Short mmCIF file of C-alpha atoms in Angstrom, two decimals:
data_model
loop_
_atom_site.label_atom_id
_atom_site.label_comp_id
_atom_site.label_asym_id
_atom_site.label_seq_id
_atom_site.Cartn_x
_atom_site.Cartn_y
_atom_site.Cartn_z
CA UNK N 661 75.22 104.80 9.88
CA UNK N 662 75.92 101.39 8.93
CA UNK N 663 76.45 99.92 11.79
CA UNK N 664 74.15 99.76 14.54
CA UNK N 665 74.80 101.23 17.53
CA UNK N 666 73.25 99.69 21.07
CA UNK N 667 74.40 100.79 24.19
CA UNK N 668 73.60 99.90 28.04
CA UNK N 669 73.74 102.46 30.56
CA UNK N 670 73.16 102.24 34.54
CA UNK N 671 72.36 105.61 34.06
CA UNK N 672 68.45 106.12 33.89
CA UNK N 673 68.27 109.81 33.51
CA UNK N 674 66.02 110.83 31.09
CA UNK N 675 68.01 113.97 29.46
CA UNK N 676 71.15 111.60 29.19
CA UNK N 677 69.09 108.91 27.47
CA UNK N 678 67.94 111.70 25.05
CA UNK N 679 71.54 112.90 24.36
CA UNK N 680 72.42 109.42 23.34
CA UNK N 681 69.72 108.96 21.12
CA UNK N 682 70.38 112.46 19.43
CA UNK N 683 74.23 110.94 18.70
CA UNK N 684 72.78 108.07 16.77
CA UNK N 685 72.17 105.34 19.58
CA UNK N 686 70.16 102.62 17.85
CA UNK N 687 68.87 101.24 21.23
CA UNK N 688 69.69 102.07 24.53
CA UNK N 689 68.99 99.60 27.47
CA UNK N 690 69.17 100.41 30.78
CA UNK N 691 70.71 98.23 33.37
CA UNK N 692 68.92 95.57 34.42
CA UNK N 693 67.46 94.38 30.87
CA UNK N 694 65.64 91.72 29.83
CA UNK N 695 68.88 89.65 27.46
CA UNK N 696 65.73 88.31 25.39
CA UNK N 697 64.80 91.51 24.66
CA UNK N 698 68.67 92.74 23.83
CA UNK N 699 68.15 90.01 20.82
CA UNK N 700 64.89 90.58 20.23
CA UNK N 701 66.13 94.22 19.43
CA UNK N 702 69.45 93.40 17.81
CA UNK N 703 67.50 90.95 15.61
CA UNK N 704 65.06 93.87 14.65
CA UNK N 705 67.84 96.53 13.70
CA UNK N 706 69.75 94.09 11.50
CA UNK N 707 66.41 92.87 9.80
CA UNK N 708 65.38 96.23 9.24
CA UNK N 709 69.07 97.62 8.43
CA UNK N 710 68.76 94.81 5.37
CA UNK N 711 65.34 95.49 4.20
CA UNK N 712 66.34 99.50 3.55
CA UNK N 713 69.24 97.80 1.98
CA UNK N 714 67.35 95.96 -0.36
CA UNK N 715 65.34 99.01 -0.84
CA UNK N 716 68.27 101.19 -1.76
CA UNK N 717 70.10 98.58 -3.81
CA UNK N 718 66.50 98.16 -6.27
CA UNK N 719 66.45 101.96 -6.93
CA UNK N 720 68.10 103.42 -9.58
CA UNK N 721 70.26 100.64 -9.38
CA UNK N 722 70.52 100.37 -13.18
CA UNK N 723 71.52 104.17 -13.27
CA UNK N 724 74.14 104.14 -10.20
CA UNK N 725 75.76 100.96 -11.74
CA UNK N 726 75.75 101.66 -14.87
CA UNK N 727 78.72 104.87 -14.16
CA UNK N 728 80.70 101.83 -12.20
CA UNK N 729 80.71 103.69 -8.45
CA UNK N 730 82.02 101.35 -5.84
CA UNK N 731 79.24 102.16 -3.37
CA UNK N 732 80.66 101.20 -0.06
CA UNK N 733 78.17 102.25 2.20
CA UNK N 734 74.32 103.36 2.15
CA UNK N 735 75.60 106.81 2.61
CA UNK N 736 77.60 106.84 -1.08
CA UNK N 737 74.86 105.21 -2.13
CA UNK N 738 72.68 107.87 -0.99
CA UNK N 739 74.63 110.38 -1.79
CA UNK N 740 74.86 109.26 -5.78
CA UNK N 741 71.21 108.86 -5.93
CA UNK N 742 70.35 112.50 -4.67
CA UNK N 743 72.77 113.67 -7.58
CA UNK N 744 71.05 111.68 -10.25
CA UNK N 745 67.70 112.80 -8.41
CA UNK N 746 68.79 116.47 -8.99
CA UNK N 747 70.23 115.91 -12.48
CA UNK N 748 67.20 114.41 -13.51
CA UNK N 749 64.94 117.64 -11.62
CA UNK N 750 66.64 119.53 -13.94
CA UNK N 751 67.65 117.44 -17.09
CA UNK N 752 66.13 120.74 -18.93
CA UNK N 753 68.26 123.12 -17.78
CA UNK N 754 71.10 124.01 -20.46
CA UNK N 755 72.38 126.25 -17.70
CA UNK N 756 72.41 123.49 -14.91
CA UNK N 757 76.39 123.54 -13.99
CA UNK N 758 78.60 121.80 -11.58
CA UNK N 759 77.86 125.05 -9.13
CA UNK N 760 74.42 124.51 -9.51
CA UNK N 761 74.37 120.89 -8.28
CA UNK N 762 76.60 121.95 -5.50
CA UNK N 763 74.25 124.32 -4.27
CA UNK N 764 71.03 121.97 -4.67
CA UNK N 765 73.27 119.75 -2.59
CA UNK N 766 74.24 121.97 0.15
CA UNK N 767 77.71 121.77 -0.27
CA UNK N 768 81.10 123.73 -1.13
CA UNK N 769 82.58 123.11 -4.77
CA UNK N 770 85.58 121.64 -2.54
CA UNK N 771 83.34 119.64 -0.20
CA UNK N 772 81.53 118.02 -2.94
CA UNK N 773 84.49 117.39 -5.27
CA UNK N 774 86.22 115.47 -2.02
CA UNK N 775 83.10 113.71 -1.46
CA UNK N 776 82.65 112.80 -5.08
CA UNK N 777 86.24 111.66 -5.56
CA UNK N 778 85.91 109.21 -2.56
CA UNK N 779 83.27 107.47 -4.34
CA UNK N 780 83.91 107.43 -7.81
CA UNK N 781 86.69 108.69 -10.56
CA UNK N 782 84.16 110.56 -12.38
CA UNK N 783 84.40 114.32 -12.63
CA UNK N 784 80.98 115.77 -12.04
CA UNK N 785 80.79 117.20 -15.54
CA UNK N 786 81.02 113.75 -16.77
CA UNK N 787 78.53 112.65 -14.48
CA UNK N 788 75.74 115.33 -15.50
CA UNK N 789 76.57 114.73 -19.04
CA UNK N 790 76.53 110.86 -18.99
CA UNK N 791 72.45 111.34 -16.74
CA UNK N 792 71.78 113.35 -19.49
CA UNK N 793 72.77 111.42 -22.22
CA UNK N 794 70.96 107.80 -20.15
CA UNK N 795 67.92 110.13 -20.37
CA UNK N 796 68.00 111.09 -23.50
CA UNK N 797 68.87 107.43 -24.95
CA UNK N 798 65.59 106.78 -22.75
CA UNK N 799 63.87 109.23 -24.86
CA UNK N 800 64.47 108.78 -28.13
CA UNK N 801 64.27 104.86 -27.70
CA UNK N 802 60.36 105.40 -26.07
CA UNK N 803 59.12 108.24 -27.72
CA UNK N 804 58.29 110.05 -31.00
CA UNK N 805 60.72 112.78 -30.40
CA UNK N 806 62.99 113.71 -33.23
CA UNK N 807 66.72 114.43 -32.23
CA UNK N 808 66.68 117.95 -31.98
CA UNK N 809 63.52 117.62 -29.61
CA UNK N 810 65.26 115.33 -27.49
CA UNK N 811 68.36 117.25 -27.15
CA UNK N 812 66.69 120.47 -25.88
CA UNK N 813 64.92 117.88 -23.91
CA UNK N 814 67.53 117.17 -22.09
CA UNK N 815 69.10 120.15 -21.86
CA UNK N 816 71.66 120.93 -24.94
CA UNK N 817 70.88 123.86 -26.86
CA UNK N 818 73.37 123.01 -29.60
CA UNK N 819 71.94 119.72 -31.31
CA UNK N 820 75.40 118.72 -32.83
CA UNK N 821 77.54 118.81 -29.91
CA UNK N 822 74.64 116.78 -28.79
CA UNK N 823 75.14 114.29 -31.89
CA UNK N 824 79.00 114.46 -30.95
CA UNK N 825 78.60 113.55 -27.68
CA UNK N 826 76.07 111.00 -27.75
CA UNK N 827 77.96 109.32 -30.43
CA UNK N 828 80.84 109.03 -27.92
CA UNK N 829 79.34 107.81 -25.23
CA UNK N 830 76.74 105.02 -27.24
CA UNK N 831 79.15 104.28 -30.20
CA UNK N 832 76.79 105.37 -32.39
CA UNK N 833 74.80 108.32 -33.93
CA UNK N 834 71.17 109.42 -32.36
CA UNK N 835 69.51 108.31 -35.58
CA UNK N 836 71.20 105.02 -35.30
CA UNK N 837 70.11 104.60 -32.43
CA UNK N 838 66.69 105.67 -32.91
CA UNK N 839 66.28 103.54 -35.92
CA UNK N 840 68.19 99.97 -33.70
CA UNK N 841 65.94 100.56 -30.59
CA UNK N 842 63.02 102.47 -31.28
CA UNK N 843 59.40 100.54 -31.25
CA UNK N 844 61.43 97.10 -30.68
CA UNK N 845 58.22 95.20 -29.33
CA UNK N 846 59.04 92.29 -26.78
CA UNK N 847 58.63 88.78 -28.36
CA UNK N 848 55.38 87.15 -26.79
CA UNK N 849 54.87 83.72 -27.53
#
């Protein structure tokens, strides 16, 4: 939820106080409270809403914004990551398909495809191939992998459709880009 939720009841009962917490009640306060403490505990939620902001914004940051989602909320956010988290599970797989993710996800083709559509234009085809391909650019820029390694690596079993798309997607070929960005040491001076 992104915004925080504090109510004040008169009602003390303990099994009502439950059932609001259960519906995603922040804080409850029961009447009378303590108005420092209503601060003191709006204070705390927002501080603590902005630190798991931070915390979400830092990771995989890079990969989220680099396929141009317009995150609105912590949940989209959230919701991109665990796809990238599952991609990346099983960046192997050459038989890892849209219905696959789906089902990781918990979710109906339909459901997902709504879901998806709300946060980005990307078909999720596009988005598998594209975490793929980051990974594999990752790969073949850091280690000692030849191209045909690296595209079983990452889950194509036919190393020139691999070529094809890479080329597409990084303007150039995999041994171009092997031989522009691999053992590029950082200048220290």
């Amino acid at each position: 939820m992104d915004i925080p939720v504090i109510m004040t009841t008169t009602d003390s009962d303990p099994f009502k106080v439950e059932d609001n917490i259960r519906a995603g009640v922040d804080e409850l306060f029961v009447k009378p409270y303590d108005m420092n403490m209503l601060k003191l505990s709006v204070s705390r939620i927002l501080i603590n809403r902005q630190i798991i902001r931070n915390k979400y914004l830092n990771a995989d940051t890079e990969k989220i914004n680099s396929f141009n989602f317009n995150c609105k909320s912590e949940k989209d956010f959230n919701f991109i990551a665990r796809i990238i988290e599952i991609i990346d599970k099983n960046i192997e797989d050459t038989e890892f398909t849209v219905d696959t993710l789906c089902a990781q996800l918990h979710m109906s083709r339909t459901t997902f495809y709504n879901k998806l559509k709300d946060v980005t234009d990307h078909p999720p085809k596009e988005i598998i191939r594209i975490v793929k391909l980051q990974r594999a650019a990752q790969l073949l820029k850091e280690s000692k992998l030849n191209v045909t390694e690296v595209a079983d690596k990452v889950g194509f079993n036919d190393s020139k459709y691999f070529r094809v798309v890479f080329k597409g997607n990084f303007g150039m070929t995999p041994k171009d880009y092997i031989a522009k960005y691999r053992n590029q040491q950082p200048n220290i001076t």
